[in-house]
Each structure stands twice: as C-alpha cells, then as structure tokens.
Coordinates of N, CA and C in Angstrom, one line a residue:
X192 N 16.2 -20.6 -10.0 CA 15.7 -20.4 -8.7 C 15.0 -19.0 -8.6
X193 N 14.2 -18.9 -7.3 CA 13.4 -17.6 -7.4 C 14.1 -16.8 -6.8
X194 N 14.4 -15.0 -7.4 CA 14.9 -14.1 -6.8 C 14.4 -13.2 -6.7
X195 N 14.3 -12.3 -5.7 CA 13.6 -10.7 -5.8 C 14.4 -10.1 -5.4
X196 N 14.4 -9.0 -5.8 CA 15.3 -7.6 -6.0 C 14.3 -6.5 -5.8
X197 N 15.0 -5.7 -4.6 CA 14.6 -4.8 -4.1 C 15.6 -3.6 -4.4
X198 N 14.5 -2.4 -5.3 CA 15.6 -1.4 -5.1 C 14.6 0.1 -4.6
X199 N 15.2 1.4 -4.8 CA 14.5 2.5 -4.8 C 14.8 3.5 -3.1
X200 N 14.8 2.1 -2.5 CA 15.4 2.7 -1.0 C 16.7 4.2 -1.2
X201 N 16.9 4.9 0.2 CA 17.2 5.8 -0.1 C 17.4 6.7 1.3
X202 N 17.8 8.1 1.3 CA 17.9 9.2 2.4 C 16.8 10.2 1.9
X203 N 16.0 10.6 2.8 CA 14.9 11.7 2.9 C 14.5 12.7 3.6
X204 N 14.1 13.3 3.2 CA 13.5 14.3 4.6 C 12.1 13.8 5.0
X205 N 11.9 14.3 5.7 CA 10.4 13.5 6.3 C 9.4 14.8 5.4
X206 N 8.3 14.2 4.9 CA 7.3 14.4 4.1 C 7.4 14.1 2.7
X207 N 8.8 14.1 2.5 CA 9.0 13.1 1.0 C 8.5 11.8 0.7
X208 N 8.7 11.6 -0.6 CA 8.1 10.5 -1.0 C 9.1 9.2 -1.6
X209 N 9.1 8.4 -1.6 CA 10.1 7.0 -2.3 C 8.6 6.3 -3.3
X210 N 9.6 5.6 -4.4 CA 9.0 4.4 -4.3 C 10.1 3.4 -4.5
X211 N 9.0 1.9 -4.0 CA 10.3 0.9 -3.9 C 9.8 -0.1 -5.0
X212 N 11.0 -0.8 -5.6 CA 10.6 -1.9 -6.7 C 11.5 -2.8 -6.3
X213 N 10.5 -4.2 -6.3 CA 10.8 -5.3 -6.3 C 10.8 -6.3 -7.7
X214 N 11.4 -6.4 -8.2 CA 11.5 -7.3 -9.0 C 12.0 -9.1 -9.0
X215 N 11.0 -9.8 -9.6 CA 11.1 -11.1 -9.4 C 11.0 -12.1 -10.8
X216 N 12.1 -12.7 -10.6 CA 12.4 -13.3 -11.6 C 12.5 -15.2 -11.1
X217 N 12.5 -15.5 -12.4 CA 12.8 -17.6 -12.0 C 11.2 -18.2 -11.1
X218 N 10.2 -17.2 -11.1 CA 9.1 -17.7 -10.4 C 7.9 -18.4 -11.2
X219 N 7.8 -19.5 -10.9 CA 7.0 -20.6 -11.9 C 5.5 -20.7 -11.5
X220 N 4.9 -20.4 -10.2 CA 3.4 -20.8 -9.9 C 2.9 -20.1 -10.6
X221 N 1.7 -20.1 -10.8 CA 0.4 -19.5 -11.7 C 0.0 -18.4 -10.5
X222 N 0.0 -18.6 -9.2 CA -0.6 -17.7 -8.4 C 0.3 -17.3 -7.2
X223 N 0.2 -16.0 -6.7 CA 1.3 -15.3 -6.3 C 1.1 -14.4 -5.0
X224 N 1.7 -14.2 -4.5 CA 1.6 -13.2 -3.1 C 2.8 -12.3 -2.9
X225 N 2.6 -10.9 -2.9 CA 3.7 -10.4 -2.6 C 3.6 -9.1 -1.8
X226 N 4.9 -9.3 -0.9 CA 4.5 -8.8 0.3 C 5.7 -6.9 0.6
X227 N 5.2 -6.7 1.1 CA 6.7 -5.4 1.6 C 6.7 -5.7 3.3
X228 N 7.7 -5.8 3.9 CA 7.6 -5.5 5.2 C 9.0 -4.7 5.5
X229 N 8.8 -4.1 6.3 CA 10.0 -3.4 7.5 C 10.5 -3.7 8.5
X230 N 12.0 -3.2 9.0 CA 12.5 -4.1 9.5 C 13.6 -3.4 10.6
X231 N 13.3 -2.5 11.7 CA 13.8 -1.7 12.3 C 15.2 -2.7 13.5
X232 N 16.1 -2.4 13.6 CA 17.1 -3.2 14.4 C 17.0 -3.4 16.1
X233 N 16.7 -4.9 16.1 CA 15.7 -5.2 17.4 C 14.6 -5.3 17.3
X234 N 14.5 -4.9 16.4 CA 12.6 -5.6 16.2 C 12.2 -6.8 14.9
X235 N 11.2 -6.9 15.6 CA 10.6 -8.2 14.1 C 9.7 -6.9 13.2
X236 N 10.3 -8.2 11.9 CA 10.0 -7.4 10.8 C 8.6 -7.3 10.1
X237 N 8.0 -6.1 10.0 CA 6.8 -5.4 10.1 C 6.2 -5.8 8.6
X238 N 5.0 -6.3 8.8 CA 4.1 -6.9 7.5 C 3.5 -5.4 6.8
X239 N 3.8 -4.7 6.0 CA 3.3 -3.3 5.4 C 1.8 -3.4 4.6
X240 N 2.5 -4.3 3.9 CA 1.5 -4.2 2.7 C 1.4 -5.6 1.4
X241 N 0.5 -6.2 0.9 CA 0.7 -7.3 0.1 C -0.6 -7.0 -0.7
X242 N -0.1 -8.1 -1.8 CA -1.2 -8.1 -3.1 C -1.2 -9.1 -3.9
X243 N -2.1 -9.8 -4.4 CA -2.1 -11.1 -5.0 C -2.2 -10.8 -6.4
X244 N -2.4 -12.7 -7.2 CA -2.3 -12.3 -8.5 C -3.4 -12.1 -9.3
X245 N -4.3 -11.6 -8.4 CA -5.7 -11.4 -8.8 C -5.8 -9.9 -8.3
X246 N -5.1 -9.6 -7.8 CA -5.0 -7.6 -7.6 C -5.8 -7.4 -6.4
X247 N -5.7 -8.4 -5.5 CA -6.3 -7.7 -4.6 C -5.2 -7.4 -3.5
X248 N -5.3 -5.8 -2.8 CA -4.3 -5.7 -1.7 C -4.4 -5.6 -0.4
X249 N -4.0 -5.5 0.5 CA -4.0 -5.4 1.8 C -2.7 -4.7 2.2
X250 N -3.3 -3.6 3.4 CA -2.5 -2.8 3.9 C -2.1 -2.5 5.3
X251 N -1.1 -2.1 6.0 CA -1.5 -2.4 7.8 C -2.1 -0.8 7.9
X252 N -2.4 -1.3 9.3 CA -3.1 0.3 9.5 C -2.3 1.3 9.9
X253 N -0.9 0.6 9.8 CA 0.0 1.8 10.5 C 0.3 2.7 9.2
X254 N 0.4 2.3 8.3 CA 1.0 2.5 7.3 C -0.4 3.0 6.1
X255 N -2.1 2.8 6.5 CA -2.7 3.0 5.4 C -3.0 4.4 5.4
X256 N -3.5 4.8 3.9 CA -3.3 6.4 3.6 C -2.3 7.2 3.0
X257 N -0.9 6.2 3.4 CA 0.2 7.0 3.1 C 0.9 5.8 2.3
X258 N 1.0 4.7 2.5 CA 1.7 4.3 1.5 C 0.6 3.1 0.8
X259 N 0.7 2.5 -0.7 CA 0.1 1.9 -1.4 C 1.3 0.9 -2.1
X260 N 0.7 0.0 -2.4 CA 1.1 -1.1 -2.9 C 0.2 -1.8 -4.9
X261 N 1.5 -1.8 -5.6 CA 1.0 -2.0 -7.0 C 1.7 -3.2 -7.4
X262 N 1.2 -3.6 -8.4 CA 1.9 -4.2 -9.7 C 2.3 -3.9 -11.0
X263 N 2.9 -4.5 -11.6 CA 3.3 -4.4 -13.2 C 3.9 -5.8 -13.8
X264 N 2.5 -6.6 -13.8 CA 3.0 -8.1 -14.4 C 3.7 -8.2 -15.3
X265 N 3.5 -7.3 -16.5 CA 4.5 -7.7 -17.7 C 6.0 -7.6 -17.2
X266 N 6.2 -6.6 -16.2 CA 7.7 -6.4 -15.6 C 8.2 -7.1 -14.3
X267 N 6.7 -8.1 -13.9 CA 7.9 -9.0 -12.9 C 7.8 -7.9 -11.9
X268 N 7.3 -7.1 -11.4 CA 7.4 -6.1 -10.6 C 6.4 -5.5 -9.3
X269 N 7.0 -5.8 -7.8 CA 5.9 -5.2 -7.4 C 6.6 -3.6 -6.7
X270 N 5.4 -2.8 -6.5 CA 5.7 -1.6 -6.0 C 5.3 -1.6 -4.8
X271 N 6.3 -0.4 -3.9 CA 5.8 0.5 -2.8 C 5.7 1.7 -2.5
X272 N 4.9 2.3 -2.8 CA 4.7 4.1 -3.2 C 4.2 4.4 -1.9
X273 N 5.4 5.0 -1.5 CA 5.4 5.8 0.3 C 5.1 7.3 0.2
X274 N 4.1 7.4 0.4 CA 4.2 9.3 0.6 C 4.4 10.0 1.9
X275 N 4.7 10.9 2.3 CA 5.4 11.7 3.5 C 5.5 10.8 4.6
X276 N 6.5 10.4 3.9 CA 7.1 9.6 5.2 C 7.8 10.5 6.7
X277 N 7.6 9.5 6.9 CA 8.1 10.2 8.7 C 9.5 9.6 8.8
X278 N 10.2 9.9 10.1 CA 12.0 9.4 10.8 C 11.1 8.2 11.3
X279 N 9.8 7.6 11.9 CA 9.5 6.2 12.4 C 9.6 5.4 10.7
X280 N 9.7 6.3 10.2 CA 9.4 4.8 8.7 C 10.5 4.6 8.6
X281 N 12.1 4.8 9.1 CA 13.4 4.6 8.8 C 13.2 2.7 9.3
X282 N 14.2 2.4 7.7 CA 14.4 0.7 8.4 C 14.8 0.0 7.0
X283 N 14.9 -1.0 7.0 CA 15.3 -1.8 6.1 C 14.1 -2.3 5.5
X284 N 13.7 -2.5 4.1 CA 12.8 -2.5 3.6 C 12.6 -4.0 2.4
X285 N 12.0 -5.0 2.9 CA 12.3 -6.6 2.4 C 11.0 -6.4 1.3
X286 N 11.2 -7.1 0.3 CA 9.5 -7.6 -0.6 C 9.6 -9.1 -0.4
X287 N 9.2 -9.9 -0.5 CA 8.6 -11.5 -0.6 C 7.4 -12.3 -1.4
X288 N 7.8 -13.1 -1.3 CA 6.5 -13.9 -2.2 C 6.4 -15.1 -2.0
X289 N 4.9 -15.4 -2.4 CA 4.9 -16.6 -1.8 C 3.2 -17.1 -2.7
X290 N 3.1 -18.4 -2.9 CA 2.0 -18.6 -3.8 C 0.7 -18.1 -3.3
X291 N 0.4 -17.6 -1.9 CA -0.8 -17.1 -1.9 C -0.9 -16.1 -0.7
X292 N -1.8 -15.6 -0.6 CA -1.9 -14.1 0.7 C -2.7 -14.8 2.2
X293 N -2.9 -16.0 2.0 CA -3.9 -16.4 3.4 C -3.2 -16.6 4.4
X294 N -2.3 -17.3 4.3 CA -1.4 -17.8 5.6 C -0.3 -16.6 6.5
X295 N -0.1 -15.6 5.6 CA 1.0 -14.7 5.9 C 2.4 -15.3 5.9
X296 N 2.4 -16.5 5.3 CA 4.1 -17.2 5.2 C 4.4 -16.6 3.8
X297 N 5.9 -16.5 3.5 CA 6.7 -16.3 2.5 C 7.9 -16.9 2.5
X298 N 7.8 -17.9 1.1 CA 8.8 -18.3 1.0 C 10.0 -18.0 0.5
X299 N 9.9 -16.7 -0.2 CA 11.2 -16.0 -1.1 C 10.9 -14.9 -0.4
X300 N 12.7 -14.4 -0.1 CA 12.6 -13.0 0.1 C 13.8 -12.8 -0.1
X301 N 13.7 -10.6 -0.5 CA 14.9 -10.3 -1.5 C 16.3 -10.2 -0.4
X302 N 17.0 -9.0 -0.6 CA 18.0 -9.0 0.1 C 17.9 -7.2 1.1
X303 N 16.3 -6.8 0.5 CA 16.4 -5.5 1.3 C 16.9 -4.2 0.5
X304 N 16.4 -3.4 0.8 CA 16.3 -1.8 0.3 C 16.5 -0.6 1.5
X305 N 17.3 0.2 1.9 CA 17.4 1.0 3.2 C 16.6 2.3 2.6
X306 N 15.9 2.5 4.0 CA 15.1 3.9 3.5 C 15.3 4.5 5.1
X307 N 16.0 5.5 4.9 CA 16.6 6.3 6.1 C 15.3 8.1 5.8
X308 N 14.3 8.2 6.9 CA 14.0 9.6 6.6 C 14.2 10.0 8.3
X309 N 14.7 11.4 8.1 CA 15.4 12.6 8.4 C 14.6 14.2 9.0

C-alpha cells in the first residue's frame, strides 16, 4: 500500500528556517502529484504548495517567496524548504499524493509533521 511520511517539523523562532521531507513509498503510477498543505485547529487544511512528475510546481500566494517546494526521485522524496517563517505559519504540516496536479484531489496522505514558530 501507499505511505508518506512526513518528517523535519519542529519549534522555531520566527525568521528561521525548516525543511520538511516527505517520503513515499509502495507508489505504483508512472505519474504523480504531490502536495504540502497546513492545517491550523478549526480551520480547513491549507493547499501550500505541489509539484508533478514532470517538475512542474505550484505555489499559494500566501506562502510564495518564502517557501519552495522540490524533489529527489531516486529517494522517493518530496520537500518543503520554509524560510523566515512567521508564529501564522504554526500548524500541522500534511504532504499527499495523488496521480496528477489538475483536480486538487489527493488520494494518499501522511500522518503530519508539527511546526510551531515562536
């Protein structure tokens, strides 16, 4: 079965930087979507950033400038490289995937990464 694993989450001060790794394993399609979103308590959870298996990305605007989104196919891996973050970026931090970036659905998602900035 497909799993992602989210790690790198963490405690900060605000202007620091994280990055987060998602790693995904048991995933069979040829083509891929994968997503980061956020997830503050009482609210729905915030679409960040995604990137397909053709490298192309997409970023929200809340978030463009400061944080980017990568890959590393041979490792099953996608990234979230946050720079000076703020105390609004505090929240629970999901990756997902799904075989393509058009619809905004995801059908796998990990179990979440906390990123608390301060």
């Amino acid at each position: 079965h497909v799993q992602l694993v989210e790690s790198g989450g963490g405690s900060v001060q605000a202007g620091e930087s994280l990055r987060l790794s998602c790693v995904v394993s048991g995933y069979r399609y040829s083509t891929y979507c994968m997503g980061w979103f956020r997830q503050v308590p009482g609210n729905e959870r915030e679409p960040l950033a995604s990137i397909d298996s053709d490298g192309r990305t997409s970023v929200a605007d809340s978030v463009k400038g400061r944080f980017t989104i990568s890959q590393n196919n041979a490792k099953n891996t996608a990234y979230l490289q946050m720079n000076n973050l703020r105390p609004e970026d505090t929240g629970m931090y999901y990756c997902a995937a799904d075989e393509g970036c058009t619809n905004g659905f995801y059908e796998y998602w990990g179990q979440g990464t906390q990123v608390t900035v301060s």
